PDB file of C-alpha atoms in Angstrom:
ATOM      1  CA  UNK A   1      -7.476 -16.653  -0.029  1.00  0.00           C
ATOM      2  CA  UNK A   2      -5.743 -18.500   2.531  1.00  0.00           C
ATOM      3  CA  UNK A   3      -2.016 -16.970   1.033  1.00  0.00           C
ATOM      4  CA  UNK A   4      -3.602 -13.483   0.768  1.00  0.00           C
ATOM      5  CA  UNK A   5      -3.937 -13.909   4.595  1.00  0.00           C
ATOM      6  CA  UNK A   6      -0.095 -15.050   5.026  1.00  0.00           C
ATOM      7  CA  UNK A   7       0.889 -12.156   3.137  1.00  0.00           C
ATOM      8  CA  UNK A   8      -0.684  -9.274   4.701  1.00  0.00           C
ATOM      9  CA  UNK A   9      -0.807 -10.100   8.360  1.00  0.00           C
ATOM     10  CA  UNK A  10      -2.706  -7.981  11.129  1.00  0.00           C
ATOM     11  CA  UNK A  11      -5.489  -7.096   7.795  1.00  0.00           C
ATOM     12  CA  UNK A  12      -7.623 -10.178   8.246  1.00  0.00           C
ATOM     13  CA  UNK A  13     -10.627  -7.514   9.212  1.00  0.00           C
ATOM     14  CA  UNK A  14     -10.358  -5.659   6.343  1.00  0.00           C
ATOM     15  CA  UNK A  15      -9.793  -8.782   3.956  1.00  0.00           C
ATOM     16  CA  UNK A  16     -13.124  -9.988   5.217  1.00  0.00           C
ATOM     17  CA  UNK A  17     -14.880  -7.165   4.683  1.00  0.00           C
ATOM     18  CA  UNK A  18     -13.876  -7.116   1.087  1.00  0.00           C
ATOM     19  CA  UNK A  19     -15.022 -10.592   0.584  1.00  0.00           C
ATOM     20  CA  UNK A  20     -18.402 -10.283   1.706  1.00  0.00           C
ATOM     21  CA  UNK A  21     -18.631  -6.983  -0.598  1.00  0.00           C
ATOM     22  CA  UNK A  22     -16.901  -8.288  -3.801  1.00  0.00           C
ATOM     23  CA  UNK A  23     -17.292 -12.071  -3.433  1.00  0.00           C
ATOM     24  CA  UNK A  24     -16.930 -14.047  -6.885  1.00  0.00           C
ATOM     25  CA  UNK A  25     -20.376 -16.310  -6.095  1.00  0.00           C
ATOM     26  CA  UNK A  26     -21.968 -11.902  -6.036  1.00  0.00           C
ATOM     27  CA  UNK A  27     -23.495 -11.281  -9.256  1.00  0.00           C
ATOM     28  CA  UNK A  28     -24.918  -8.132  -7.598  1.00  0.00           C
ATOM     29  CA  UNK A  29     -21.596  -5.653  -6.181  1.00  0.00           C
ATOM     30  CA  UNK A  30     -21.858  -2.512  -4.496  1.00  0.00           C
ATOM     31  CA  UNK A  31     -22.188   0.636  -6.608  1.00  0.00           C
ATOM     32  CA  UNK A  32     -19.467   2.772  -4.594  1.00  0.00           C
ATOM     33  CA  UNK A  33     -16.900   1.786  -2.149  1.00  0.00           C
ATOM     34  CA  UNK A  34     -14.664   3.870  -0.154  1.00  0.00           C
ATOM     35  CA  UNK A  35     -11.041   2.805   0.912  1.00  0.00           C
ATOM     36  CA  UNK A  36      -9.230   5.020   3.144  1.00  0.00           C
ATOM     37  CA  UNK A  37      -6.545   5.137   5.316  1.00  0.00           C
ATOM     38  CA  UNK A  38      -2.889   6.503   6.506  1.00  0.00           C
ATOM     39  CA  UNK A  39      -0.622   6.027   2.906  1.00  0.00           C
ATOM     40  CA  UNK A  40       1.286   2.488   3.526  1.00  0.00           C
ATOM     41  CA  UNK A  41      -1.204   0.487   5.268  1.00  0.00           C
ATOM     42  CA  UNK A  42      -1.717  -1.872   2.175  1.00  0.00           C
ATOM     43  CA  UNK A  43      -5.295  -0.144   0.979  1.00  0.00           C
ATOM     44  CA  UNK A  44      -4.117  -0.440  -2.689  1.00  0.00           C
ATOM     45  CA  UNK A  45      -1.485  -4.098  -2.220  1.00  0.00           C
ATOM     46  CA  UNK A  46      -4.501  -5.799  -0.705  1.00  0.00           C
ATOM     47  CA  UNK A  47      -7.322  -5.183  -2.898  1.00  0.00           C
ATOM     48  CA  UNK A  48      -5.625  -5.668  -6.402  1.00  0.00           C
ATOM     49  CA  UNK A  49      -4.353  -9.144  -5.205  1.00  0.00           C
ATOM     50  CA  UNK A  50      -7.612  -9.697  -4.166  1.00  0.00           C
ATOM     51  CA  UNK A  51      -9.617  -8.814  -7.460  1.00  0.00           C
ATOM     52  CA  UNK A  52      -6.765 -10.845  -8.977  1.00  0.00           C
ATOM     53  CA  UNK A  53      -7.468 -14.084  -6.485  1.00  0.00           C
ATOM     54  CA  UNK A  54     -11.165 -13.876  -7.670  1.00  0.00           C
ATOM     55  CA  UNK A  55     -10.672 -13.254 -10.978  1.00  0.00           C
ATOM     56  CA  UNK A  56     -12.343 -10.471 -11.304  1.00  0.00           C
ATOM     57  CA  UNK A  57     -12.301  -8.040 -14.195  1.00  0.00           C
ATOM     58  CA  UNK A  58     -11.115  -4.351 -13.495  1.00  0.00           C
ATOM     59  CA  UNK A  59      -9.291  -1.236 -14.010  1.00  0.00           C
ATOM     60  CA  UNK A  60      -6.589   0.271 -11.973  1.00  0.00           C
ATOM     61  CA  UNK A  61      -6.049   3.869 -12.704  1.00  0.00           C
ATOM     62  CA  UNK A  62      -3.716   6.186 -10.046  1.00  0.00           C
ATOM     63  CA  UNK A  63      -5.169   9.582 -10.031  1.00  0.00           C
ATOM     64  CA  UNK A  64      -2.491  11.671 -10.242  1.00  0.00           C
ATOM     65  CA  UNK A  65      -1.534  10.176 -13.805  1.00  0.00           C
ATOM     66  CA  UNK A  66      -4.418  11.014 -15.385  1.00  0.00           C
ATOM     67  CA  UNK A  67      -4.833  15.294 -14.924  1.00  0.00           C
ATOM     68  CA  UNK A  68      -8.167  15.231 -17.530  1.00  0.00           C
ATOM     69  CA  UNK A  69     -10.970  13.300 -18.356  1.00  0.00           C
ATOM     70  CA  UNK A  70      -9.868  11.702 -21.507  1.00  0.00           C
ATOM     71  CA  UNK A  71      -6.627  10.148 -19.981  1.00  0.00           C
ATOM     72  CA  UNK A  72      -8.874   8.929 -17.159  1.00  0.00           C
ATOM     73  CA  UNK A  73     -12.222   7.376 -19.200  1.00  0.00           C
ATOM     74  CA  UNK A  74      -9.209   5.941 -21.847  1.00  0.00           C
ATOM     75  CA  UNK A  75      -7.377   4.343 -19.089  1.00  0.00           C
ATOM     76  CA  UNK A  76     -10.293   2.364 -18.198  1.00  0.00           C
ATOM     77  CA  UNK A  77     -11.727   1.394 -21.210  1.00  0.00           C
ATOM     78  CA  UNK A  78      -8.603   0.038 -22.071  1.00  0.00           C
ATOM     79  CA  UNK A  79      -7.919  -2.135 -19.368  1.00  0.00           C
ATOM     80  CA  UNK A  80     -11.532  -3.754 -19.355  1.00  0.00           C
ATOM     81  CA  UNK A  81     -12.508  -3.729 -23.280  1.00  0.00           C
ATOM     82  CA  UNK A  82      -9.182  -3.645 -24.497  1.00  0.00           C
ATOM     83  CA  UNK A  83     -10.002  -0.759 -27.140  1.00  0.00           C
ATOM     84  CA  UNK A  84      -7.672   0.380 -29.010  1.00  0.00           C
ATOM     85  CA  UNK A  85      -5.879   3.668 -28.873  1.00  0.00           C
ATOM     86  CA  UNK A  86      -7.533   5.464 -31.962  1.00  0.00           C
ATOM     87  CA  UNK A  87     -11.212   5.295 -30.319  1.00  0.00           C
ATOM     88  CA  UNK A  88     -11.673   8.578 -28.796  1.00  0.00           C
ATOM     89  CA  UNK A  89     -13.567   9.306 -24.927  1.00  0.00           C
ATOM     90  CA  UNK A  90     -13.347  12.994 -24.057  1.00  0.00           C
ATOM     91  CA  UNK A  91     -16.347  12.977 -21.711  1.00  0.00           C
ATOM     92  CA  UNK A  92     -18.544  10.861 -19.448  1.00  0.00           C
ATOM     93  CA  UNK A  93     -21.737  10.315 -21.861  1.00  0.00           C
ATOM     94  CA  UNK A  94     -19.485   8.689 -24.392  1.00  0.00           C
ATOM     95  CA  UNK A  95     -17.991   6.954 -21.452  1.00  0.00           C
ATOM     96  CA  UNK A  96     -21.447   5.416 -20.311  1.00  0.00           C
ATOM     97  CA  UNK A  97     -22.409   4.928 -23.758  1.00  0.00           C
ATOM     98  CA  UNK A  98     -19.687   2.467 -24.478  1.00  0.00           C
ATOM     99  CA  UNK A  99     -20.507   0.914 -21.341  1.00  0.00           C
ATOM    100  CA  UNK A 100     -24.144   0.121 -21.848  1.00  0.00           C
ATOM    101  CA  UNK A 101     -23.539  -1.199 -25.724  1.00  0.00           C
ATOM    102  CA  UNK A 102     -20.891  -2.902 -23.615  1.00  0.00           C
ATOM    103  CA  UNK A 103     -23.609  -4.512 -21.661  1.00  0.00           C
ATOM    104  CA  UNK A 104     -25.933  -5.417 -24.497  1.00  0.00           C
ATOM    105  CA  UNK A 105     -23.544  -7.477 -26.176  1.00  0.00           C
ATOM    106  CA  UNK A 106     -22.788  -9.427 -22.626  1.00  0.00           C
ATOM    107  CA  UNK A 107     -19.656  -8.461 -21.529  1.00  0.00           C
ATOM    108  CA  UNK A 108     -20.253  -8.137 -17.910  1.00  0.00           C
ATOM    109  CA  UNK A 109     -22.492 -11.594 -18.129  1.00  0.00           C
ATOM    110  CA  UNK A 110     -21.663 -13.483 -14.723  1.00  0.00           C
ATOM    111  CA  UNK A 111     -18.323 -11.911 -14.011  1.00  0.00           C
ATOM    112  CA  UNK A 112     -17.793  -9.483 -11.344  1.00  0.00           C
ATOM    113  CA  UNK A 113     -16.031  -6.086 -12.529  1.00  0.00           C
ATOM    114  CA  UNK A 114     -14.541  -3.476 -10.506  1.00  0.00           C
ATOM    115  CA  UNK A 115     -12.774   0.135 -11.586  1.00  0.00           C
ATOM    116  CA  UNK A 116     -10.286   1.068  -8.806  1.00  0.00           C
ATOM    117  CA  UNK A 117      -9.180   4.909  -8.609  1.00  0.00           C
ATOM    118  CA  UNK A 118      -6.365   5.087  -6.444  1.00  0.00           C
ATOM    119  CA  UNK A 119      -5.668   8.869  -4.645  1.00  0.00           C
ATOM    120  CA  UNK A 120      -8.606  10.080  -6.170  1.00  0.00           C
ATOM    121  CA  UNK A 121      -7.659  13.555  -3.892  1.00  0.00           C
ATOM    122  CA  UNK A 122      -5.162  13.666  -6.634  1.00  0.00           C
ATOM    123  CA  UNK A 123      -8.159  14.316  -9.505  1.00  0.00           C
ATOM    124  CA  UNK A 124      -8.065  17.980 -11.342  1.00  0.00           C
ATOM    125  CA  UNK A 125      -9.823  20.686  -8.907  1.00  0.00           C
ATOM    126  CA  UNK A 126     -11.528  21.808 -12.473  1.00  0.00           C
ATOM    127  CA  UNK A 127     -13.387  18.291 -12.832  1.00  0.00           C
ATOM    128  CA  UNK A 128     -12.918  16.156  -9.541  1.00  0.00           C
ATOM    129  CA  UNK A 129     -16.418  17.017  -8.389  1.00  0.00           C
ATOM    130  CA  UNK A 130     -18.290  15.971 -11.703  1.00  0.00           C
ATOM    131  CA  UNK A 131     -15.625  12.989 -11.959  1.00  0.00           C
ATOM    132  CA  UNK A 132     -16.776  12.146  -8.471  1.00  0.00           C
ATOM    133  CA  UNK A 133     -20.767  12.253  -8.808  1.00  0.00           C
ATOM    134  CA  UNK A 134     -20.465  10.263 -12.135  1.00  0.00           C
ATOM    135  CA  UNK A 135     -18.401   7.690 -10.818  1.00  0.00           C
ATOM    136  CA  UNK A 136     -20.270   7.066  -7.646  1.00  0.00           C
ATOM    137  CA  UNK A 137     -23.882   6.321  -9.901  1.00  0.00           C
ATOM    138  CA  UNK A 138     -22.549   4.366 -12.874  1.00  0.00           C
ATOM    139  CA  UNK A 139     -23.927   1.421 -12.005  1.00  0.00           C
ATOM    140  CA  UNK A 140     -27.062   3.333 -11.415  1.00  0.00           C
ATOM    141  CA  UNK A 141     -26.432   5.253 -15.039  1.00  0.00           C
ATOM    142  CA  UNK A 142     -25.311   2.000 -17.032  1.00  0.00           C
ATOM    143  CA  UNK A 143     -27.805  -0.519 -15.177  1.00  0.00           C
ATOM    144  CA  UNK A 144     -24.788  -3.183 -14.732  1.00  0.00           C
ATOM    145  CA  UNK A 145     -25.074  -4.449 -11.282  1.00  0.00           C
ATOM    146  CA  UNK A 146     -21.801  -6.643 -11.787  1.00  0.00           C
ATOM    147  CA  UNK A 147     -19.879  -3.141 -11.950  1.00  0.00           C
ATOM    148  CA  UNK A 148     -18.605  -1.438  -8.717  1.00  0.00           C
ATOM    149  CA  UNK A 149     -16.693   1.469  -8.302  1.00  0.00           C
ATOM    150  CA  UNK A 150     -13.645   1.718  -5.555  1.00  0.00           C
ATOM    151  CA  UNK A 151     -12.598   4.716  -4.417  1.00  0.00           C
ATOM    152  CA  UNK A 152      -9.208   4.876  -2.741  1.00  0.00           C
ATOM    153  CA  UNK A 153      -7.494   7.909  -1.036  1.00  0.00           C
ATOM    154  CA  UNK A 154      -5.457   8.996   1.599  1.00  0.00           C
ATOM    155  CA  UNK A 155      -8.288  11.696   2.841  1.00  0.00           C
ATOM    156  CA  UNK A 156     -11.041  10.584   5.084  1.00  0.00           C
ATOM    157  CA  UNK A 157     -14.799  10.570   3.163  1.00  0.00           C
ATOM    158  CA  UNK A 158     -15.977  13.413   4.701  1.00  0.00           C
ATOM    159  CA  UNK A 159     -13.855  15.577   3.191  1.00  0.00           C
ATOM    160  CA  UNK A 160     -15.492  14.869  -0.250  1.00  0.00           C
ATOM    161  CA  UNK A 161     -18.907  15.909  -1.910  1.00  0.00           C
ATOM    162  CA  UNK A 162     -19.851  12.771  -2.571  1.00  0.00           C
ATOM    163  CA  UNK A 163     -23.864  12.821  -3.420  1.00  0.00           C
ATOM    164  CA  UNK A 164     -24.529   9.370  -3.268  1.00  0.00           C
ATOM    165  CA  UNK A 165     -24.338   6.477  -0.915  1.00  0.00           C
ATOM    166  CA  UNK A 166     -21.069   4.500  -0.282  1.00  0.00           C
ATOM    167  CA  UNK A 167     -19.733   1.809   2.078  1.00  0.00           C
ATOM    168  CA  UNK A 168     -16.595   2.787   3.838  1.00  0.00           C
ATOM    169  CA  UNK A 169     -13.808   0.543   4.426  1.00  0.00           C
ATOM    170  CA  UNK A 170     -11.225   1.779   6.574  1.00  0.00           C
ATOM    171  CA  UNK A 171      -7.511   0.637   6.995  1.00  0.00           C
ATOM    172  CA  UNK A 172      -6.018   1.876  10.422  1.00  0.00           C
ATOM    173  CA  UNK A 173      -2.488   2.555  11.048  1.00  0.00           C
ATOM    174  CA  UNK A 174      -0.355  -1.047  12.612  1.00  0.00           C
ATOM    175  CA  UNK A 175      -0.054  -0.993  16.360  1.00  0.00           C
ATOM    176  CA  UNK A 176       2.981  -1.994  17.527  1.00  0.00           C
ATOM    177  CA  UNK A 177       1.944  -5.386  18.290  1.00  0.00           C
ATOM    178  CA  UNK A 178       1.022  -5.546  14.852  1.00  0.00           C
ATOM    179  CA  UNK A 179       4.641  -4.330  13.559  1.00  0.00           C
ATOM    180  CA  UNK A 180       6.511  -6.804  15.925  1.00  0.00           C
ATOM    181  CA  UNK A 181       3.996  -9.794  13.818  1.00  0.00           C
ATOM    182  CA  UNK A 182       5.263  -8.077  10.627  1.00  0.00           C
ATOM    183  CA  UNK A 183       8.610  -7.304  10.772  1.00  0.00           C
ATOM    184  CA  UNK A 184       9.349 -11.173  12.075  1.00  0.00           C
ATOM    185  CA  UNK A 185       8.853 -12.424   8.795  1.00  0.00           C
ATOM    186  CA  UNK A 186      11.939  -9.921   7.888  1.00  0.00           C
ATOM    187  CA  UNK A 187      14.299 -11.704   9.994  1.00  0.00           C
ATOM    188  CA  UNK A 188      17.823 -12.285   8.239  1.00  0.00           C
ATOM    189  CA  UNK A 189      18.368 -16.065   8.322  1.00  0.00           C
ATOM    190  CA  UNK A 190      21.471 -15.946  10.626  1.00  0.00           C
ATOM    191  CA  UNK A 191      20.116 -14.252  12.957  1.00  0.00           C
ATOM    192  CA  UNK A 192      18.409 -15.801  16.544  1.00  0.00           C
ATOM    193  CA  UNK A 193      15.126 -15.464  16.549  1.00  0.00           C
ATOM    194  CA  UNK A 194      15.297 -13.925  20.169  1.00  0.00           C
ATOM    195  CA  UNK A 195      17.958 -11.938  19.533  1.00  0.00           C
ATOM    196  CA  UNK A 196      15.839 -10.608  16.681  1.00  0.00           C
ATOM    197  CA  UNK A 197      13.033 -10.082  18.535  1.00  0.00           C
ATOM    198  CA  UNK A 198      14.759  -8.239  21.792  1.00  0.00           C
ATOM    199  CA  UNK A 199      16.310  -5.382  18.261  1.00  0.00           C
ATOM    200  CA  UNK A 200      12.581  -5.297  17.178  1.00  0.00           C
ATOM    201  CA  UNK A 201      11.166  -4.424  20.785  1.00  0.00           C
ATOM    202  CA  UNK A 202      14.494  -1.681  21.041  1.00  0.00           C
ATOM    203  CA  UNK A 203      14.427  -0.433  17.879  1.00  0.00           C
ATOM    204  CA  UNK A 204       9.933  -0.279  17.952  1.00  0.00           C
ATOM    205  CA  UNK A 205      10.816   1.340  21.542  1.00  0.00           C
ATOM    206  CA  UNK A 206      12.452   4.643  19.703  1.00  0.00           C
ATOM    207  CA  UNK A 207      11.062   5.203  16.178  1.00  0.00           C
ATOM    208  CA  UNK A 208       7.370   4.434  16.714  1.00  0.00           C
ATOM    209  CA  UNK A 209       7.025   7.500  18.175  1.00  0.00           C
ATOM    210  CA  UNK A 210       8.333   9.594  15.641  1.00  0.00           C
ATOM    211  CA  UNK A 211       6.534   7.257  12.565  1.00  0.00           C
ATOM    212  CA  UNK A 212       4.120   4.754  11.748  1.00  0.00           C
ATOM    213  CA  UNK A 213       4.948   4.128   7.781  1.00  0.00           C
ATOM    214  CA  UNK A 214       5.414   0.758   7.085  1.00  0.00           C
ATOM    215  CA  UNK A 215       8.115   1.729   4.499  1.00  0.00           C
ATOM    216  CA  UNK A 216      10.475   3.412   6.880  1.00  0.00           C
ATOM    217  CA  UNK A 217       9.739   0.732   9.570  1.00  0.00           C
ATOM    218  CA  UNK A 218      10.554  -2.059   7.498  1.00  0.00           C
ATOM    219  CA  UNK A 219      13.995  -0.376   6.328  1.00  0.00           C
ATOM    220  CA  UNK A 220      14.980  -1.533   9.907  1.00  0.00           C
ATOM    221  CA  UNK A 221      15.547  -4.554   9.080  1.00  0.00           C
ATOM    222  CA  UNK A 222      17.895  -3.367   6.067  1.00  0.00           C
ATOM    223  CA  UNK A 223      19.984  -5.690   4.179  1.00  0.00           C
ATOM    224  CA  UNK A 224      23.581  -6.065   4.506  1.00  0.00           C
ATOM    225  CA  UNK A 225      24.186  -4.031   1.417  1.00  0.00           C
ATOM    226  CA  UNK A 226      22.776  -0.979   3.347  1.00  0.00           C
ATOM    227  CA  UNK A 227      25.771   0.705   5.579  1.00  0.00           C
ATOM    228  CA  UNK A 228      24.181   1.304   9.007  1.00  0.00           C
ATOM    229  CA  UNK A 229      25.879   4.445  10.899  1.00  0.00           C
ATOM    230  CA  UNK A 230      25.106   4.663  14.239  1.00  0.00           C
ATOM    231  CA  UNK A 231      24.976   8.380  15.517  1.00  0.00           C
ATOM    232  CA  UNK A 232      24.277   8.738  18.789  1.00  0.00           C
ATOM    233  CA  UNK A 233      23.970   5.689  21.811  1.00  0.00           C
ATOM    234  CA  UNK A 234      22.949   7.594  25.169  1.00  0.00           C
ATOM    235  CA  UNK A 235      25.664   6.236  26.897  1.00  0.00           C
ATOM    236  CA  UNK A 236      25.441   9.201  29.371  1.00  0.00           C
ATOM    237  CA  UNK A 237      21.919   8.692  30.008  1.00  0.00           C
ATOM    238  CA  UNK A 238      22.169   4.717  32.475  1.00  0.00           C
ATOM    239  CA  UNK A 239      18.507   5.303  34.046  1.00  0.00           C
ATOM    240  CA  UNK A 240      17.119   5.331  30.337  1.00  0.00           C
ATOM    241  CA  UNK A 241      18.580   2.068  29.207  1.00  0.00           C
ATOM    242  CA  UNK A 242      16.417  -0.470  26.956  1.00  0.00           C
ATOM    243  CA  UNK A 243      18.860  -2.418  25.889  1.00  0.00           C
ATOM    244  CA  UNK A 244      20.997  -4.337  28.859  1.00  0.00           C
ATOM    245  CA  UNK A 245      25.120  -4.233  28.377  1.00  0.00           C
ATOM    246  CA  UNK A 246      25.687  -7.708  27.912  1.00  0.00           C
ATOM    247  CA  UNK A 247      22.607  -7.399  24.878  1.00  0.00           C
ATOM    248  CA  UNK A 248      24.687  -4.454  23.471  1.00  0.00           C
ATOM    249  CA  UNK A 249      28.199  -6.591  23.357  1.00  0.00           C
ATOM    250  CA  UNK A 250      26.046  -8.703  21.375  1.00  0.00           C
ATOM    251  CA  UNK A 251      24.828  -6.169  18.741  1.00  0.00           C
ATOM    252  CA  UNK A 252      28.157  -4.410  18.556  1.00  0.00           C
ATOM    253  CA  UNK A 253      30.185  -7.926  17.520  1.00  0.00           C
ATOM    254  CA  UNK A 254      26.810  -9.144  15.415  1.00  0.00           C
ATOM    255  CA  UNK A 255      27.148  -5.474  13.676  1.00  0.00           C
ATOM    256  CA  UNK A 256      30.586  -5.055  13.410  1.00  0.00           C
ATOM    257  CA  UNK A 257      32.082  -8.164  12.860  1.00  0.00           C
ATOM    258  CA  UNK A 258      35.435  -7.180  14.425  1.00  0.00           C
ATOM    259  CA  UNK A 259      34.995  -9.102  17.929  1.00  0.00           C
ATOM    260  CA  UNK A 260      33.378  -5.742  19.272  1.00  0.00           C
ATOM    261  CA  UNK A 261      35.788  -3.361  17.088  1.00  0.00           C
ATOM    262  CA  UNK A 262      32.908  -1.344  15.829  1.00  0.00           C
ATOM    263  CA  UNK A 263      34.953   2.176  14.963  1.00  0.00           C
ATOM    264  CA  UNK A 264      37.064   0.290  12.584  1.00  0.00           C
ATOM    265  CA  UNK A 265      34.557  -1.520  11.221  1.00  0.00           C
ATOM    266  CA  UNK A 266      32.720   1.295  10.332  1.00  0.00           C
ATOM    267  CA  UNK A 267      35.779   3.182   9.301  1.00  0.00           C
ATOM    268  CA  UNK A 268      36.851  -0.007   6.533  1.00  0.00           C
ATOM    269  CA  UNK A 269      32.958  -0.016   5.393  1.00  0.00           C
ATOM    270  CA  UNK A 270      32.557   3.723   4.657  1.00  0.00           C
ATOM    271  CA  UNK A 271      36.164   3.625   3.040  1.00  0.00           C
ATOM    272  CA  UNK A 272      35.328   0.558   0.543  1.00  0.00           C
ATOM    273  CA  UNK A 273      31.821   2.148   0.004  1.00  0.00           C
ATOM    274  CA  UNK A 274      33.296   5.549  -1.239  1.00  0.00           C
ATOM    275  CA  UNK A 275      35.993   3.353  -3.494  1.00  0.00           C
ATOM    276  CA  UNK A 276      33.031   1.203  -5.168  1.00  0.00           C
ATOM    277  CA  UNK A 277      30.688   4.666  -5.779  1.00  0.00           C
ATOM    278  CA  UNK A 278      33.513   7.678  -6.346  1.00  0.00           C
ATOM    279  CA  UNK A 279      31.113  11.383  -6.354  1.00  0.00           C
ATOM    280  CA  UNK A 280      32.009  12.164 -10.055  1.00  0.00           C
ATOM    281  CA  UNK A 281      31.585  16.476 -11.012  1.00  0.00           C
ATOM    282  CA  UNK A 282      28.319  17.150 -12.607  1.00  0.00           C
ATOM    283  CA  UNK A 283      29.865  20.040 -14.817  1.00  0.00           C
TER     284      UNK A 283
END
C-alpha cells in the first residue's frame, strides 16, 4: 500500500476510501460502487493496482469494446473462470447461472472478487439500461457477497437510471498545488530543482487556465526528443511579466544550448528533425 501512495500523489483520500470498501481481511464487499470523475484523474490507474496489491480476483472490461451483451458477459467470464472460448453467454440468466454453479463449487470461498466496467456511458443505448439494473443486483441475484460490482465513467451518477443503491466515490480534478507535487517527480536530472520549480509555477501560471488533463500537463515536462517551438513571448506586454529577465537568460541558454543563441538553435533542430523524418507522397 505504502508504494501505491508514492505513486499516485494528492489521491490518498480516495485510496482510503477504497480500502475500507474492498479491504482483503472483507469477506462481505459492496454490491455496487460508483467511480466518477473528469477523464485523467487516475479513476481506472488507481483501482486496478489496487485490486492487484490485494490480490483480489476481477475483471476489467472497457465499455466501448464490448457493443453487445455476449462480448461483455464473455469478457468477464473469461478473466475470472478462465472459460474457454467455445462456451457460449448471449444473455444475463446464463450469465448468473454460471455464476451461482460458480459459487457452489467454491470459487469465490474467502477471496474478494470485483468486475470493473470502465466508461460504462460507452454501453449500447439498445441494452445499457438492462446491462445497468443487472449489474448493480448481482450480488443480490447470485447470493455471493465476496462479489462487487465497480462502475466507472466519466458522467456524474445522476445522469444514470440506476434502480438500486450504490456508494459513490468521486475523483476531483488536481489543484494546482496538487500539479506542482506531481509534476516534481518529472524533473529531468540536470536540471536545479529551483530552477525547475520557478518553469512549473510559469508554465502552471498560463495553461491551467485553459486545461486541467493530466496528460497534456505532464507533456510539459517533455523529453529532449520532443522539439519545443516557442511561438509567442509577450515581450511587448513588461507590466504582465511572470518570469524576471535574468530567469529568462537562464531558460533561453538551458533551452537552446547556444550561450543564449536560441533562433539558431531552433533553426539547426527543425533542420536535422526534417532530415531524420523526410514527408514521403502517399500516392
Amino acid at each position: 500500500m505504502e508504494q501505491l501512495y508514492l505513486n499516485f500523489p494528492c489521491r490518498a483520500k480516495q485510496i482510503n476510501l477504497l480500502d475500507e470498501l474492498l479491504g482483503k481481511d472483507s469477506l462481505i464487499l459492496p454490491p455496487l460502487l460508483f467511480i466518477y470523475g473528469q477523464a485523467a484523474v487516475g479513476k481506472t490507474t488507481i483501482l486496478v493496482e489496487y485490486l492487484d496489491i490485494i490480490k483480489a480476483k476481477y475483471a476489467y472490461v472497457n465499455c466501448i469494446e464490448c457493443y453487445t451483451n455476449r462480448l461483455l458477459h464473455e469478457s468477464i467470464l473469461t478473466q475470472i473462470f478462465g472459460v474457454s472460448s467455445d462456451i457460449k453467454c448471449d444473455n444475463f440468466m446464463d450469465l448468473i447461472h454460471i455464476f451461482r454453479n460458480a459459487s457452489k463449487e467454491g470459487s469465490f470461498f474467502n477471496q474478494p472478487t470485483a468486475i470493473v466496467l470502465d466508461g460504462i456511458e460507452n454501453l449500447n443505448d439498445s441494452t445499457s439500461g438492462n446491462s445497468l439494473a443487472v449489474f448493480s443486483k448481482l450480488q443480490e441475484m447470485t447470493s455471493i457477497y465476496s462479489l462487487s460490482v465497480i462502475f466507472i465513467s466519466k458522467v456524474l451518477p445522476e445522469k444514470f437510471y440506476i434502480d438500486s443503491s450504490y456508494i459513490p466515490v468521486y475523483f476531483p480534478q488536481y489543484t494546482r498545488d496538487d500539479y506542482m507535487t506531481i509534476l516534481k517527480f518529472y524533473r529531468p536530472p540536470e536540471c536545479e530543482e529551483q530552477f525547475f520549480e520557478n518553469y512549473l509555477n510559469s508554465a502552471l501560471t498560463v495553461f491551467i487556465r485553459t486545461t486541467r488533463d493530466f496528460i497534456e500537463m505532464k507533456n510539459l515536462n517533455a523529453s529532449p526528443e520532443v522539439v519545443k517551438v516557442l511561438a509567442g513571448n509577450k515581450c511587448d506586454a513588461t507590466s504582465q511579466r511572470v518570469v524576471d529577465q535574468e530567469m529568462g537568460q537562464k531558460i533561453d541558454q538551458y533551452d537552446s544550448g547556444q550561450n543564449g543563441n536560441i533562433h539558431l538553435d531552433l533553426k539547426s533542430r527543425l533542420f536535422e528533425n526534417s532530415l531524420k523524418d523526410q514527408w514521403k507522397c502517399s500516392c
